[in-house]
mmCIF file of C-alpha atoms and ligand atoms in Angstrom:
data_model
loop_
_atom_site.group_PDB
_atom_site.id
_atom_site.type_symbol
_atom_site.label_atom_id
_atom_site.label_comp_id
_atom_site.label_asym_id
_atom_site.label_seq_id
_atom_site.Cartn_x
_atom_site.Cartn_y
_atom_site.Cartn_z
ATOM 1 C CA UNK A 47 91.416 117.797 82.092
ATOM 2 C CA UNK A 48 91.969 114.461 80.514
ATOM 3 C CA UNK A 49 91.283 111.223 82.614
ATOM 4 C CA UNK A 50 92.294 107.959 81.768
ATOM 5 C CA UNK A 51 90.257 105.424 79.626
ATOM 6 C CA UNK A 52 87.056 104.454 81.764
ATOM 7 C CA UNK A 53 87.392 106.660 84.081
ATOM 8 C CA UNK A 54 84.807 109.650 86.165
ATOM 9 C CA UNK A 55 85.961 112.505 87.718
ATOM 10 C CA UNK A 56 84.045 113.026 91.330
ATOM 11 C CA UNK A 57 83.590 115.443 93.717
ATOM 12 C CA UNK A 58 86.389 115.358 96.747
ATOM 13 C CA UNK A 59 88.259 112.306 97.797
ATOM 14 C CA UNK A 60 85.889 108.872 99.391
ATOM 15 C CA UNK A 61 86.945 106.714 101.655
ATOM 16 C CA UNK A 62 87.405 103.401 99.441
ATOM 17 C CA UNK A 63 88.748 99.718 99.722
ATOM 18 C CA UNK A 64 88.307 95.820 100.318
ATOM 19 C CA UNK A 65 88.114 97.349 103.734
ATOM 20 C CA UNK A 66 84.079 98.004 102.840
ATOM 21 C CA UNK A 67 82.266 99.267 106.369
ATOM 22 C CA UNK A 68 85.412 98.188 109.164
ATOM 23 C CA UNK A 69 86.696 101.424 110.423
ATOM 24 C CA UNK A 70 90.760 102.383 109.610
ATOM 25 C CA UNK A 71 93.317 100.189 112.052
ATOM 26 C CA UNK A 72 94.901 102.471 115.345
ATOM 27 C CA UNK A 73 97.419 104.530 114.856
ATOM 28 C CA UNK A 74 100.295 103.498 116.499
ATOM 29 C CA UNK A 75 102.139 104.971 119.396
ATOM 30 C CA UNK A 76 105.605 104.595 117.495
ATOM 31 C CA UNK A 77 105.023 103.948 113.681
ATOM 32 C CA UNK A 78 107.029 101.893 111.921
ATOM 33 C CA UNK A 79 107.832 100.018 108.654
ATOM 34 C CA UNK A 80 109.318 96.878 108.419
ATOM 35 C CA UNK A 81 111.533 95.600 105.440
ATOM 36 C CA UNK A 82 111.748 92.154 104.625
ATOM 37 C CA UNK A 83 111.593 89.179 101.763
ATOM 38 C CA UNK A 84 114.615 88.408 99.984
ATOM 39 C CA UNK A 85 116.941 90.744 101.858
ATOM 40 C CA UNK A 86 120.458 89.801 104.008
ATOM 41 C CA UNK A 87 118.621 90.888 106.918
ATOM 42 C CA UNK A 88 115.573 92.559 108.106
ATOM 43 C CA UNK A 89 115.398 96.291 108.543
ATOM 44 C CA UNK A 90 112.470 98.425 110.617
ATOM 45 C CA UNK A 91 112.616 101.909 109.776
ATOM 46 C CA UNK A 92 111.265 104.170 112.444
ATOM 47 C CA UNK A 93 109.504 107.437 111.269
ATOM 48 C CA UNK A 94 112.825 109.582 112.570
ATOM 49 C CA UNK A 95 114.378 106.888 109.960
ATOM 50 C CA UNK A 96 112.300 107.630 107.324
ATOM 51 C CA UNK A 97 112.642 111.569 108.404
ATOM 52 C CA UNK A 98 116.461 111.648 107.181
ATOM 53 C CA UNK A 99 115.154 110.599 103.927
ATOM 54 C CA UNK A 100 114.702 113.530 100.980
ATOM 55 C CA UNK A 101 111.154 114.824 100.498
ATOM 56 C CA UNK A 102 109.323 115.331 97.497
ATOM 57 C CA UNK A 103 105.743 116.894 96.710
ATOM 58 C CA UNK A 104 103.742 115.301 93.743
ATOM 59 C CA UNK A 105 100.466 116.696 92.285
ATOM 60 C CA UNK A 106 98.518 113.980 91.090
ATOM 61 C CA UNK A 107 94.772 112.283 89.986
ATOM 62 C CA UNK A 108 94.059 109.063 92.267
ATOM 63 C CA UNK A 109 92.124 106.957 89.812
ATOM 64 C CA UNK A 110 90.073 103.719 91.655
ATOM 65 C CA UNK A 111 90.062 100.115 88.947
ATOM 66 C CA UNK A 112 86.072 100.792 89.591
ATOM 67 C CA UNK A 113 86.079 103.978 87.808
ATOM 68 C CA UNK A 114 86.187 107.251 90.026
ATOM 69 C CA UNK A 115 88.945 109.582 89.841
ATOM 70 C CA UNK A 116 89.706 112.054 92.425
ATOM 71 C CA UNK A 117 91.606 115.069 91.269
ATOM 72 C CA UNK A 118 94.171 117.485 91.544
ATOM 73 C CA UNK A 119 95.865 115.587 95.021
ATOM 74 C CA UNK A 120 98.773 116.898 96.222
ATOM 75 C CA UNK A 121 100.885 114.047 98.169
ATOM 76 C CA UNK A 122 104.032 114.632 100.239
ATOM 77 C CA UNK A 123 106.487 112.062 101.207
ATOM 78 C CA UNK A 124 109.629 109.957 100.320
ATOM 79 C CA UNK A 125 110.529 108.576 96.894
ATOM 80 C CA UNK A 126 109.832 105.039 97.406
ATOM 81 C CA UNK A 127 113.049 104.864 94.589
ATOM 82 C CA UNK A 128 115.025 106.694 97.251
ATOM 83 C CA UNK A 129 113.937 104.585 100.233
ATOM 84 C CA UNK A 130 114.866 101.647 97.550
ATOM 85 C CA UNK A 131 118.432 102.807 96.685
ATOM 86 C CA UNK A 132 119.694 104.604 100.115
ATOM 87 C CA UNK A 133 118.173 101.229 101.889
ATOM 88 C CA UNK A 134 117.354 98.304 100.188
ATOM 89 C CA UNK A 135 119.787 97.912 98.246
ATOM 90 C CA UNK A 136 122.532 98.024 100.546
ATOM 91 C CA UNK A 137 120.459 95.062 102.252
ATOM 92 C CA UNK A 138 120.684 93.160 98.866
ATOM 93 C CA UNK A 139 123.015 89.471 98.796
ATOM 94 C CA UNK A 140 125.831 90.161 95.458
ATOM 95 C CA UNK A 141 124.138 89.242 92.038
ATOM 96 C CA UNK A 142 120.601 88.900 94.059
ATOM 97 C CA UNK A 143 117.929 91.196 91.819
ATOM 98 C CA UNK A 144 114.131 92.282 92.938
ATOM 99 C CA UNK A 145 111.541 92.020 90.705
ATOM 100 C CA UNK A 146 108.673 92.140 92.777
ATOM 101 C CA UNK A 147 107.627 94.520 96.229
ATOM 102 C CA UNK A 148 105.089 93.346 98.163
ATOM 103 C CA UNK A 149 103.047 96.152 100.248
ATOM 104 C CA UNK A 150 100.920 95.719 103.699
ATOM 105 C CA UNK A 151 98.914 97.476 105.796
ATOM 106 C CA UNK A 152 97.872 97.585 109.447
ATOM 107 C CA UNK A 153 94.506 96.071 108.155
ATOM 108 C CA UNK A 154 96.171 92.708 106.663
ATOM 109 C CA UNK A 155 95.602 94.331 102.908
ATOM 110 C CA UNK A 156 98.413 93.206 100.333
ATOM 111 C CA UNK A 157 99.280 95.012 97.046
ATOM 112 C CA UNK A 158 102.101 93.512 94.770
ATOM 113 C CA UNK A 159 103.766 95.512 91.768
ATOM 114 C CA UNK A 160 106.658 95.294 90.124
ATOM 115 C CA UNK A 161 109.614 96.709 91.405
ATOM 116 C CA UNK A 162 109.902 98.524 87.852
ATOM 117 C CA UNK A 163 106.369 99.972 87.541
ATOM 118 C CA UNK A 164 107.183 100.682 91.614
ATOM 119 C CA UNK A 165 110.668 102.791 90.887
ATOM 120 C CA UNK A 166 108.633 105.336 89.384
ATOM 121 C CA UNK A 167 109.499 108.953 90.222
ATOM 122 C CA UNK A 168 106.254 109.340 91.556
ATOM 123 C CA UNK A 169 105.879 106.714 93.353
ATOM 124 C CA UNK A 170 105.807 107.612 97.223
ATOM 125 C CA UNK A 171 106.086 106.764 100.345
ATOM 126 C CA UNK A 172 103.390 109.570 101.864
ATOM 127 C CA UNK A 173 102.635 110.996 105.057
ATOM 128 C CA UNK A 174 100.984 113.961 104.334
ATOM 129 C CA UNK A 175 97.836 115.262 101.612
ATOM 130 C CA UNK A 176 97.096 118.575 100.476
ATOM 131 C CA UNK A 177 99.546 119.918 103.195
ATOM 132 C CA UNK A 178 98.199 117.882 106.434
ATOM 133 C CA UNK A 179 98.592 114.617 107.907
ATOM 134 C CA UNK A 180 97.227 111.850 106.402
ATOM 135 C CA UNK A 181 93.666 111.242 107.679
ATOM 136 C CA UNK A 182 93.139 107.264 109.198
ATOM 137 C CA UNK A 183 90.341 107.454 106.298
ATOM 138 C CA UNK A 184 93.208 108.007 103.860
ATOM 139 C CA UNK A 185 95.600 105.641 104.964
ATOM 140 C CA UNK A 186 97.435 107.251 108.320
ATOM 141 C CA UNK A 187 99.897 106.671 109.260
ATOM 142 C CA UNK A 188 101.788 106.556 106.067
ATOM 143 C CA UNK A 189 100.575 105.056 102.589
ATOM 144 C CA UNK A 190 101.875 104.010 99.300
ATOM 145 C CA UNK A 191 101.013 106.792 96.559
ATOM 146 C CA UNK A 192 101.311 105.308 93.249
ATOM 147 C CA UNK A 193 99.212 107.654 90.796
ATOM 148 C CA UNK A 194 100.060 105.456 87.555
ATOM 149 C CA UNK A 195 98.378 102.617 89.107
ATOM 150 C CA UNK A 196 94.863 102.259 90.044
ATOM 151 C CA UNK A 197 93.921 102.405 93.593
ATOM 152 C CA UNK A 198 94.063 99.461 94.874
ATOM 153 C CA UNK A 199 98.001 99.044 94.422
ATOM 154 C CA UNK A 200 98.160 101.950 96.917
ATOM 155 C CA UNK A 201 98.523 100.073 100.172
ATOM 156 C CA UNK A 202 97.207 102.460 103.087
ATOM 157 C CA UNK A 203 98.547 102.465 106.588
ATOM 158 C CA UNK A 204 101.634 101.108 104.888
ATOM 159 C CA UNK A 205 103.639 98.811 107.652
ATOM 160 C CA UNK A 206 105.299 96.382 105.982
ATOM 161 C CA UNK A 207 107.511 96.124 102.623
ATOM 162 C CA UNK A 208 108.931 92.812 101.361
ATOM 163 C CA UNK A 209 111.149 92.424 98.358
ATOM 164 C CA UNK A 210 110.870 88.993 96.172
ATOM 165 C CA UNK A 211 113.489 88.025 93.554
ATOM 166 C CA UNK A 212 110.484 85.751 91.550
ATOM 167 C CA UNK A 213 106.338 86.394 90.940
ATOM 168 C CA UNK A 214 105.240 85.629 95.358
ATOM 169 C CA UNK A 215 102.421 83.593 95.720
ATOM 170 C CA UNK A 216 99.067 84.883 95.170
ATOM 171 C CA UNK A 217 96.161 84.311 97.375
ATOM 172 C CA UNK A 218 93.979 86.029 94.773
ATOM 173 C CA UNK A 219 95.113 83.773 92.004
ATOM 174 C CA UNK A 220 91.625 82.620 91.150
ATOM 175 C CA UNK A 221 89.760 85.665 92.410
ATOM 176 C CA UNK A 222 87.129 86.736 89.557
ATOM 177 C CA UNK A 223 88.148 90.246 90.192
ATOM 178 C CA UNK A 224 91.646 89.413 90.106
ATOM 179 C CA UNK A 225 93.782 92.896 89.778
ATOM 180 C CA UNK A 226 95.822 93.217 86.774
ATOM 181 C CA UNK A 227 99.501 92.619 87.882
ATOM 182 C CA UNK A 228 100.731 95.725 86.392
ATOM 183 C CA UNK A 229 97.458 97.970 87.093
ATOM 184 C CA UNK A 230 98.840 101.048 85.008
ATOM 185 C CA UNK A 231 96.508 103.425 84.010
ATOM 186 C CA UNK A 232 96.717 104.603 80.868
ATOM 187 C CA UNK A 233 96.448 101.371 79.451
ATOM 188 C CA UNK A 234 93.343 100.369 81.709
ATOM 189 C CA UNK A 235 95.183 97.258 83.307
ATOM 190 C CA UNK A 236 91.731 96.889 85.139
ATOM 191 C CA UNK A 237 91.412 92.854 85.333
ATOM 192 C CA UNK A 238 93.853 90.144 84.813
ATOM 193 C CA UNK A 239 92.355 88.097 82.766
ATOM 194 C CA UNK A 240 89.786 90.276 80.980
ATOM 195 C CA UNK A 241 89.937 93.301 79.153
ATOM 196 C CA UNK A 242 89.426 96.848 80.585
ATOM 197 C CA UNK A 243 86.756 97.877 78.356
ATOM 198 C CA UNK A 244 84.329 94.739 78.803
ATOM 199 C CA UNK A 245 84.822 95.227 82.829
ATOM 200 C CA UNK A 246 84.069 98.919 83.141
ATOM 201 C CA UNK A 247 80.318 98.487 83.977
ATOM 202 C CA UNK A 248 80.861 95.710 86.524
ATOM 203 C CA UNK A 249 83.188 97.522 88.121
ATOM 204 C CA UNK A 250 81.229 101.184 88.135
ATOM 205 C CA UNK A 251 78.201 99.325 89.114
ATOM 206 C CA UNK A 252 80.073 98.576 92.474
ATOM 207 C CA UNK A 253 81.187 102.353 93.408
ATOM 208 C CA UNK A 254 78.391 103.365 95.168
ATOM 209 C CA UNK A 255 77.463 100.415 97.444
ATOM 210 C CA UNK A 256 81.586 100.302 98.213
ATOM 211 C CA UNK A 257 81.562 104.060 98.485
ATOM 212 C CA UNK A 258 78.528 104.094 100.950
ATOM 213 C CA UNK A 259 79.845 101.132 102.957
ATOM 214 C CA UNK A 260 83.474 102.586 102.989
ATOM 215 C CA UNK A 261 81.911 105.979 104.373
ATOM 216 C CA UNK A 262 79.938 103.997 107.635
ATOM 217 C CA UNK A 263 83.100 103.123 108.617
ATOM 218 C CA UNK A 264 84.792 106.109 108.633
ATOM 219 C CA UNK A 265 86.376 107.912 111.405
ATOM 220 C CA UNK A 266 86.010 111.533 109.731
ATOM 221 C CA UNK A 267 82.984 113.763 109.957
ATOM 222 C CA UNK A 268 81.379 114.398 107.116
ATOM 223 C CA UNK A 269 79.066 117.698 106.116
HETATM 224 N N1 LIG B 354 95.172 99.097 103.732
HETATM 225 C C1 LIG B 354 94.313 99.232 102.689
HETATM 226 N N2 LIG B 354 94.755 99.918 101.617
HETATM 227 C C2 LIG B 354 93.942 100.089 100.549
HETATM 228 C C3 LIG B 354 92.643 99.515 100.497
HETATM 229 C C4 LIG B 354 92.217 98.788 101.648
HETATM 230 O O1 LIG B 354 91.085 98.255 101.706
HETATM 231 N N3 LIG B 354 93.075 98.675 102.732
HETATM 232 N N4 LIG B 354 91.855 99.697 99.383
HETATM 233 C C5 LIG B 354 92.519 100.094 98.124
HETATM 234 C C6 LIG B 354 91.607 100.607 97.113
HETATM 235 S S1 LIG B 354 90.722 99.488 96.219
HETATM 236 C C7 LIG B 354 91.529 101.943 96.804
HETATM 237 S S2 LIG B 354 90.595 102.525 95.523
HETATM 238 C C8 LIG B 354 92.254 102.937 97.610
HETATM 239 C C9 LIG B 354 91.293 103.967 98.163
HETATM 240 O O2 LIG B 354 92.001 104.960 98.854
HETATM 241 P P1 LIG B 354 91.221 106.050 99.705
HETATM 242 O O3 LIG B 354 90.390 105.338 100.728
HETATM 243 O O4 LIG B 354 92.250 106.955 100.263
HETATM 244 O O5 LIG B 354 90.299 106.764 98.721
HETATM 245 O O6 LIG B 354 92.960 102.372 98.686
HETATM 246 C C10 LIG B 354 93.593 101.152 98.384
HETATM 247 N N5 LIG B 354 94.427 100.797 99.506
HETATM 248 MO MO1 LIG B 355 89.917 100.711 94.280
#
């Protein structure tokens, strides 16, 4: 099994995030995601909406920027390049382009990418995990899944999606642990200013006090 650079395979699948000890949002009554930004008009897609849309399965490693992997996931859901082309672009004013998506969750947390490194085939729009619902610890209702981009691009409980024609402004601009803007993978886009490499122990050093702290807020029993 080969990893990316810096990165530990663990055991199962933690409950991670900025969200540290604060227990997952509600689940709403009627889910929904809203699409907004640089569009004609807003849209809200219901879940019936997001229903008519094709479904994909994609088996994948979920690899954290503080350097856990979990392994061998297997993510159902919609393309988020389908949800892009069938209804997005439609939305889009003539000779307007996207460059980057902006995605929120029920908790307030934003993750930006760009729409490129976003159009990726596995890229998803996911409801379900190794064939059941997603679990509030794992970012029910619906999450973004993108497994070529460390963790914290994948936006849990996933309400909100907002397409920008220029770089949006960035309320972790001067943040010391920054993301990278990209955040791919395989070329350990851990920090944006630093290198990978020279970040790797600051950033394992914080895995188990986030992991622990992540776990006390969880709504799932664990053994
Ligand atoms: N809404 C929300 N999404 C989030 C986070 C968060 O705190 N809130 N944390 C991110 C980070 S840093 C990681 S590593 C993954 C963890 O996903 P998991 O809890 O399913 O393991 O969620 C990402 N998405
Ligand atoms: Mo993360």
């Amino acid at each position: 099994m080969t990893l990316p650079p810096g990165q530990r395979a663990i055991d199962g699948f933690p409950r991670f995030g900025t969200h540290l000890h604060h227990p997952p949002p509600p689940i709403p009554a009627n889910p929904v995601i809203e699409l907004g930004g640089a569009l004609r008009e807003p849209l809200t897609l219901t879940m019936a909406d997001l229903a008519e849309l094709p479904r994909v399965e994609v088996k994948a490693d979920f690899h954290c920027v503080a350097g856990w992997s979990a392994t061998d996931l297997r993510w159902e859901g919609v393309p988020f390049a389908t949800l892009y082309r069938t209804r997005v672009e439609p939305l889009l004013a003539p000779g307007s382009s996207i460059s980057h998506v902006v995605f929120e969750g029920l908790d307030g947390y934003r993750s930006v990418a760009l729409l490129a490194d976003a159009m990726a085939e596995d890229v998803l729009i996911a409801d379900r995990l190794d064939g059941q619902p997603l679990t509030s610890d794992h970012g029910a209702p619906i999450r973004l899944v993108s497994p070529g981009q460390y963790g914290f691009v994948n936006t849990k409980h996933l309400c909100r999606i907002e397409f920008h024609a220029a770089q949006p402004v960035d309320p972790d601009k001067w943040s010391p642990l920054a993301g990278h803007r990209r955040a791919r993978v395989w070329e350990e886009e851990r920090h944006r200013y630093l290198p990978g490499r020279v970040v790797r122990p600051i950033y394992h050093a914080l895995i188990g006090p986030i992991r622990r702290m992540s776990a006390r807020g969880s709504t799932e029993r664990t053994t």
